[in-house]
PDB file of C-alpha atoms in Angstrom:
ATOM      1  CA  UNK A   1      43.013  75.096 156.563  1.00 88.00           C
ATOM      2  CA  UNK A   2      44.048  77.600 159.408  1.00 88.00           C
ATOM      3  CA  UNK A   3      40.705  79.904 158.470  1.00 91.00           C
ATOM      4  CA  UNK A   4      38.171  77.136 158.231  1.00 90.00           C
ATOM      5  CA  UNK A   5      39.311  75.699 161.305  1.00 87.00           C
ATOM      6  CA  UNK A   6      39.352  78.800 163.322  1.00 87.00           C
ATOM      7  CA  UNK A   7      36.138  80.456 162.080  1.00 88.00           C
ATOM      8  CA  UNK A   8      34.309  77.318 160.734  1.00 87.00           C
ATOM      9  CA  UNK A   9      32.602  77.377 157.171  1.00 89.00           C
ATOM     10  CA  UNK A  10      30.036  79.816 157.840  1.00 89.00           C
ATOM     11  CA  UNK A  11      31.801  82.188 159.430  1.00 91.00           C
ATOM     12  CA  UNK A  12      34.400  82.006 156.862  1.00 91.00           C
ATOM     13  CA  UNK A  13      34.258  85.144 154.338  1.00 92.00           C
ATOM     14  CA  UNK A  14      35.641  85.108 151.052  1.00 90.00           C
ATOM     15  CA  UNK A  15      37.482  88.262 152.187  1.00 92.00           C
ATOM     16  CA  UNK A  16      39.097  86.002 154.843  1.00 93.00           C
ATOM     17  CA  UNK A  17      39.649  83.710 152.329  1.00 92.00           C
ATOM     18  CA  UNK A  18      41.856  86.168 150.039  1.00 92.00           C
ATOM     19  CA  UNK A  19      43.555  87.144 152.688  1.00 93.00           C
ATOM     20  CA  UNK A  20      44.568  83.840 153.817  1.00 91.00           C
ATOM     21  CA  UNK A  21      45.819  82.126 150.284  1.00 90.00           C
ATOM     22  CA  UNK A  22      47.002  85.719 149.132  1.00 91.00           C
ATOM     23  CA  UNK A  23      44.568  84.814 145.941  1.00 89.00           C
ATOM     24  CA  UNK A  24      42.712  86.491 144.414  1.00 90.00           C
ATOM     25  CA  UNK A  25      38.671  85.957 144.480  1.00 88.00           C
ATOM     26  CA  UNK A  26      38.412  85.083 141.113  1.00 91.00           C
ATOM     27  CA  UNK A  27      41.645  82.906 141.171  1.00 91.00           C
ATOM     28  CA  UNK A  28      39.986  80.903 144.335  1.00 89.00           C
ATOM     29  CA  UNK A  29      36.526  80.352 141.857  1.00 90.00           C
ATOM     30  CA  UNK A  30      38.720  79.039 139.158  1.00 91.00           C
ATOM     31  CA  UNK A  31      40.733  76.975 140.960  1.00 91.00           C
ATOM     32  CA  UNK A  32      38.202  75.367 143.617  1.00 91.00           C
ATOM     33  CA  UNK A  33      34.715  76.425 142.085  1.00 90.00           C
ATOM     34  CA  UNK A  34      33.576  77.749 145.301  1.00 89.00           C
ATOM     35  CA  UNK A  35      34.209  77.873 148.759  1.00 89.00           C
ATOM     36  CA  UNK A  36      33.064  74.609 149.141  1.00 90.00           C
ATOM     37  CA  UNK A  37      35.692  73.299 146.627  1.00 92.00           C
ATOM     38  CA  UNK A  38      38.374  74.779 148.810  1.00 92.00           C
ATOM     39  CA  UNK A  39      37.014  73.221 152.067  1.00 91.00           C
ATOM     40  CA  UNK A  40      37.208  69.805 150.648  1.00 91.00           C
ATOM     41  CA  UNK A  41      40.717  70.738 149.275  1.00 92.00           C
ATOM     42  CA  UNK A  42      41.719  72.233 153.044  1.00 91.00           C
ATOM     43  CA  UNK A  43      40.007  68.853 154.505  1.00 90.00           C
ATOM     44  CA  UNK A  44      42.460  66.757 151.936  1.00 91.00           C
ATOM     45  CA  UNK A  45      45.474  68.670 152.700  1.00 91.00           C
ATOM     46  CA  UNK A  46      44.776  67.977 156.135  1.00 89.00           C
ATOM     47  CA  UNK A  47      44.508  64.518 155.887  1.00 90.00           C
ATOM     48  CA  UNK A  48      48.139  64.451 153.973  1.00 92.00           C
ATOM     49  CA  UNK A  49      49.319  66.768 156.803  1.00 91.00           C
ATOM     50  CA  UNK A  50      48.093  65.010 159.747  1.00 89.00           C
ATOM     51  CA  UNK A  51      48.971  61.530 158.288  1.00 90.00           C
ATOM     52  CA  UNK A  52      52.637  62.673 157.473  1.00 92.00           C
ATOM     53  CA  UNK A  53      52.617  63.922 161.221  1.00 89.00           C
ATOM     54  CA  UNK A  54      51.598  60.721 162.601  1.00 90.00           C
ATOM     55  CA  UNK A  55      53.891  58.575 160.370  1.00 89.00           C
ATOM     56  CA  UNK A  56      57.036  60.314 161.563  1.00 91.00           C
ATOM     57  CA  UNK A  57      55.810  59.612 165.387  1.00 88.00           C
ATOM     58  CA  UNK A  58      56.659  55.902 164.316  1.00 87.00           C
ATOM     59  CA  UNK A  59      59.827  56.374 162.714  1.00 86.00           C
ATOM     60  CA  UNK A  60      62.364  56.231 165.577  1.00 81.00           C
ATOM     61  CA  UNK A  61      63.685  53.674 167.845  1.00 79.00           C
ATOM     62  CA  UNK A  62      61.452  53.920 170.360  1.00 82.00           C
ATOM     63  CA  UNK A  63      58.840  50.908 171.086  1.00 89.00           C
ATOM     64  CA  UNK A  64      55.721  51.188 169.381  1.00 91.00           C
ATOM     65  CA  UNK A  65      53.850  51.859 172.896  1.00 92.00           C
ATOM     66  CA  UNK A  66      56.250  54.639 174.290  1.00 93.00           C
ATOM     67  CA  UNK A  67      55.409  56.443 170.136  1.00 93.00           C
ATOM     68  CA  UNK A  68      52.007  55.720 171.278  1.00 94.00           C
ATOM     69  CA  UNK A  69      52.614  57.912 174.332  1.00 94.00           C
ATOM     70  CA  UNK A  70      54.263  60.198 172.351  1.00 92.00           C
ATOM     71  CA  UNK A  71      51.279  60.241 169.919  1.00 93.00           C
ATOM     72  CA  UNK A  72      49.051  61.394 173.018  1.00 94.00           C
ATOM     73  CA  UNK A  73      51.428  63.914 174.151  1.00 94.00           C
ATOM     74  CA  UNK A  74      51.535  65.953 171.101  1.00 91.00           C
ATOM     75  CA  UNK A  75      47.201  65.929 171.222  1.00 90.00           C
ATOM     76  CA  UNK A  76      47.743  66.864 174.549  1.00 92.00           C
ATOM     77  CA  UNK A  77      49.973  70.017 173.605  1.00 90.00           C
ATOM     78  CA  UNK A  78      47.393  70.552 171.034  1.00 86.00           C
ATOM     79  CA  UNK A  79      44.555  70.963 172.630  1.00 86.00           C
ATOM     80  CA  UNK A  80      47.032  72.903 175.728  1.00 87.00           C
ATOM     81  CA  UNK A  81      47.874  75.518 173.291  1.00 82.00           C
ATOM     82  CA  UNK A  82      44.302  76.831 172.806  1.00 70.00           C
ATOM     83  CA  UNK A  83      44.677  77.898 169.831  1.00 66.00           C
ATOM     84  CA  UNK A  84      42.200  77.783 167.697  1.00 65.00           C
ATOM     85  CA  UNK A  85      44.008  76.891 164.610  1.00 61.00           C
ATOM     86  CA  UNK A  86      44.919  73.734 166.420  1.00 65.00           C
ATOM     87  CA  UNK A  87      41.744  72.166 166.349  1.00 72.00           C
ATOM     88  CA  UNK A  88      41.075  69.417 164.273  1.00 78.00           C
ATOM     89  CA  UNK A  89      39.493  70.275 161.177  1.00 81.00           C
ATOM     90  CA  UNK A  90      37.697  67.172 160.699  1.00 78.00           C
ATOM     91  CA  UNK A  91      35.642  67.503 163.830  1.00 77.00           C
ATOM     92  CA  UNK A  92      35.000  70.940 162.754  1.00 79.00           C
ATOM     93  CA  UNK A  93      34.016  69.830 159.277  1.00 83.00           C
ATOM     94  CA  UNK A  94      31.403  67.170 160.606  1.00 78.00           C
ATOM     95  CA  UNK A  95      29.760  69.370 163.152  1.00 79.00           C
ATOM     96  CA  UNK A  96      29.208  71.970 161.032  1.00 81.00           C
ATOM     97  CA  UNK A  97      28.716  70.714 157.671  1.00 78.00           C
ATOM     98  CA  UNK A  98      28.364  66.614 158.351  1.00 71.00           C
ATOM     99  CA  UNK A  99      24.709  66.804 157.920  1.00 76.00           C
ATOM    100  CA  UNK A 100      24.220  69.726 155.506  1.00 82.00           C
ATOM    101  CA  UNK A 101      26.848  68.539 152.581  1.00 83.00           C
ATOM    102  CA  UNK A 102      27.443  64.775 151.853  1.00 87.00           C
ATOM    103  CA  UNK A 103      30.514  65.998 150.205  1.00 88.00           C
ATOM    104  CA  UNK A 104      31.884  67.385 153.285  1.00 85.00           C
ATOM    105  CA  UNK A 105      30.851  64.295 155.607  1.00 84.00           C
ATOM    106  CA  UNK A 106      32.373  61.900 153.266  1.00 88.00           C
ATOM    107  CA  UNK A 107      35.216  63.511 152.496  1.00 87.00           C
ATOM    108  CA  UNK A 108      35.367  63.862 156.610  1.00 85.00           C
ATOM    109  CA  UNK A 109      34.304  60.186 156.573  1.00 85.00           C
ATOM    110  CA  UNK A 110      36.998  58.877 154.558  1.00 89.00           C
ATOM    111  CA  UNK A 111      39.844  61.067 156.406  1.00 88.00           C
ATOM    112  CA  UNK A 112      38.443  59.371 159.159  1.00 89.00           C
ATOM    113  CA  UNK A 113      38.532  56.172 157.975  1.00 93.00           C
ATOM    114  CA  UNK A 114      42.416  56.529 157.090  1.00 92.00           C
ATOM    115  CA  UNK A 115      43.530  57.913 160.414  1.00 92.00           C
ATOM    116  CA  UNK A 116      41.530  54.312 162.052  1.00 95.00           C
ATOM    117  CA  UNK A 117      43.669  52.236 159.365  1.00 96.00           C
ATOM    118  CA  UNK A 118      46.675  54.015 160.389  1.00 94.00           C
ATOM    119  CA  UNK A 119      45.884  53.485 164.234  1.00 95.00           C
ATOM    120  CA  UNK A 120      44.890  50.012 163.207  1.00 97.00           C
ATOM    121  CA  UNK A 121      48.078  49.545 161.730  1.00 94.00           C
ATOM    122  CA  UNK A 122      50.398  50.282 164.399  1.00 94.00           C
ATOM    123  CA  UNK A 123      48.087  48.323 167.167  1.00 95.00           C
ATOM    124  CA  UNK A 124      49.274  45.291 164.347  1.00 95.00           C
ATOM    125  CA  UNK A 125      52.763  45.800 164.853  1.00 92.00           C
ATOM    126  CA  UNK A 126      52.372  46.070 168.599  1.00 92.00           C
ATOM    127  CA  UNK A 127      50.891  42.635 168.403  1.00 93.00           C
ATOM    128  CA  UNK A 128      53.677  41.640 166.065  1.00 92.00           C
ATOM    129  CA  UNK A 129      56.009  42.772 168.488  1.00 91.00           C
ATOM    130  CA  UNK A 130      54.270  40.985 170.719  1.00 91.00           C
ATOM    131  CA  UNK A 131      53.623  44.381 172.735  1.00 90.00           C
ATOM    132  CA  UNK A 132      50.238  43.676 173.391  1.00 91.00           C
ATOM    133  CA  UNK A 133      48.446  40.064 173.508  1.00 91.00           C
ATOM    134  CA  UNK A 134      47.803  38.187 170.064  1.00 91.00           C
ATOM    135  CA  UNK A 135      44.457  38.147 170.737  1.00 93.00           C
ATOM    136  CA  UNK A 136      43.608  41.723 171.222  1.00 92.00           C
ATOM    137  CA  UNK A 137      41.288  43.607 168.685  1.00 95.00           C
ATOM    138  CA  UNK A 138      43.320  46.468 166.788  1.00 96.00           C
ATOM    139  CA  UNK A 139      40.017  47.523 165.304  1.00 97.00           C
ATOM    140  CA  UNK A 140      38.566  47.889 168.572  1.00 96.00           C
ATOM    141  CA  UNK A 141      41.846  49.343 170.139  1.00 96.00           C
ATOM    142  CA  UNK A 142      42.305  51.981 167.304  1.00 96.00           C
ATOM    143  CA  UNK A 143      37.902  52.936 167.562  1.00 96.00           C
ATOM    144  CA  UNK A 144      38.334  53.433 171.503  1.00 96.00           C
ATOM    145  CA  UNK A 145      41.721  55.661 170.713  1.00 96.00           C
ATOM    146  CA  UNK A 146      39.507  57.869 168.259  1.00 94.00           C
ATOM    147  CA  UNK A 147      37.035  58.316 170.728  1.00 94.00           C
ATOM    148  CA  UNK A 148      39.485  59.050 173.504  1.00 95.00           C
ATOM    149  CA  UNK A 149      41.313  61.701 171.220  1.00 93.00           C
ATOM    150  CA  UNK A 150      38.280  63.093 170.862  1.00 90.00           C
ATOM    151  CA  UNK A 151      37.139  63.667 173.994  1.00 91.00           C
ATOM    152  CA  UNK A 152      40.089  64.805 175.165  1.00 91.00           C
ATOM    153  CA  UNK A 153      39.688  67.554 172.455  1.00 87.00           C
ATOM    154  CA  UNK A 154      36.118  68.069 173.254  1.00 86.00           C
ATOM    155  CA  UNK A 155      37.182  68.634 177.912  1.00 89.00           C
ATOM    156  CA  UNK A 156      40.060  71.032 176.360  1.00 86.00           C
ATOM    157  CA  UNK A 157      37.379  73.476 174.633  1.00 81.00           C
ATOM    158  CA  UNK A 158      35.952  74.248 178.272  1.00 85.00           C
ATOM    159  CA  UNK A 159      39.148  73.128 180.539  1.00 84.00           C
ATOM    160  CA  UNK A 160      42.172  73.431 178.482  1.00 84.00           C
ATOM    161  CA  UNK A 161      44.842  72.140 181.825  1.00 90.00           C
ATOM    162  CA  UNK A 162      47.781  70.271 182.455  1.00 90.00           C
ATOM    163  CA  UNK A 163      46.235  68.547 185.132  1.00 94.00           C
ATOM    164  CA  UNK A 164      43.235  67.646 183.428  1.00 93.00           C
ATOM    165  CA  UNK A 165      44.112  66.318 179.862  1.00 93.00           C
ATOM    166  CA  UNK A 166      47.847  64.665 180.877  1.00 95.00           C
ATOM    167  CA  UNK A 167      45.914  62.203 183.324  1.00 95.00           C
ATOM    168  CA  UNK A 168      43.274  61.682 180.777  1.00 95.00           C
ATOM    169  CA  UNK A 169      45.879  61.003 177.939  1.00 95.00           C
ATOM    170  CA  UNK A 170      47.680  58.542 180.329  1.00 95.00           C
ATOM    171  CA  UNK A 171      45.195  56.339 181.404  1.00 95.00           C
ATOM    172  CA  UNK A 172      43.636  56.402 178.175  1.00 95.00           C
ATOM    173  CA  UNK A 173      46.751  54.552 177.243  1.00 95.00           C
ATOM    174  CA  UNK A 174      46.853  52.868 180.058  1.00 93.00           C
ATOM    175  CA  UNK A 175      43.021  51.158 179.536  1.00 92.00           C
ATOM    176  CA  UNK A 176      44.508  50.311 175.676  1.00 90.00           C
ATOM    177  CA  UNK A 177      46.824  48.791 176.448  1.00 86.00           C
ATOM    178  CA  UNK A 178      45.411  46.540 179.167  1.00 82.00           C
ATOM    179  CA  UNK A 179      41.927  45.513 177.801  1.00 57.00           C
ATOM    180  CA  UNK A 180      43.275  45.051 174.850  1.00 47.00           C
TER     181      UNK A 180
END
């Protein structure tokens, strides 16, 4: 995962590749079939990773909106760290391959699609909880999250501050959770 994130597809050699999973090159044919194969295995273990990840933000005490806070935080660090590895590998995936490989873009798709059911998810429980009004639109809520994430991730690749993404994570929040 580290590699292809870091370098991209293209840019990622077999050599790398060997060096990264300690395999051997004709251990990584037989086991994905090409470098392909191991991209869409990188993009699933991923998903798990990323999903496990988020499901332990919700696992504590704390109210579903403060987790939520929590949530943007840890994207925040992310993207703060500026390292490369940290980047998420579904964004690289898409803009990459998206359009070349429909293996790749739905593979990308459907990771997608889980992390929105996941957001959608909690924005349930918030209404449950009555933490938000019971008329507000969790699809919508957990779309206009995705797209903040993301362009907090895209301002960090040119302006990777404190100052910048923090205020951006907060009232990103703060616009959730009242137009919801």
């Amino acid at each position: 995962m580290r590699v292809f994130t870091v370098n991209g597809y293209a840019k990622t050699s077999m050599q790398a590749l060997t060096k990264a999973t300690g395999l051997h090159p004709g251990s990584i044919y037989c086991a994905f079939t090409n470098k392909k194969g191991l991209l869409l295995a990188a993009i699933g273990q991923y998903q798990q990773d990323r999903n496990q990840q988020f499901r332990q933000l919700f696992v504590n005490d704390e109210s579903i909106i403060e987790n939520l806070r929590n949530y943007l935080d840890s994207i925040v660090q992310e993207c703060l760290s500026c390292d490369a590895s940290q980047s998420c590998l579904y964004t690289k995936s898409l803009s990459e391959m998206g359009e070349q490989d429909d293996d790749i873009r739905q593979m990308s798709a459907q990771c997608l699609v889980s992390w929105h059911h996941s957001l959608v998810q909690v924005f349930e429980q918030a209404k449950t909880k009555q933490l938000i009004t019971a008329d507000s639109d969790c699809e919508f809520l957990a779309q206009y999250l995705m797209m903040g994430i993301y362009g907090m991730r895209t301002i960090a690749q040119t302006n990777p501050s404190n100052t910048v993404l923090q205020p951006l994570a907060d009232k990103l929040l703060d616009d959730l959770l009242r137009n919801e």
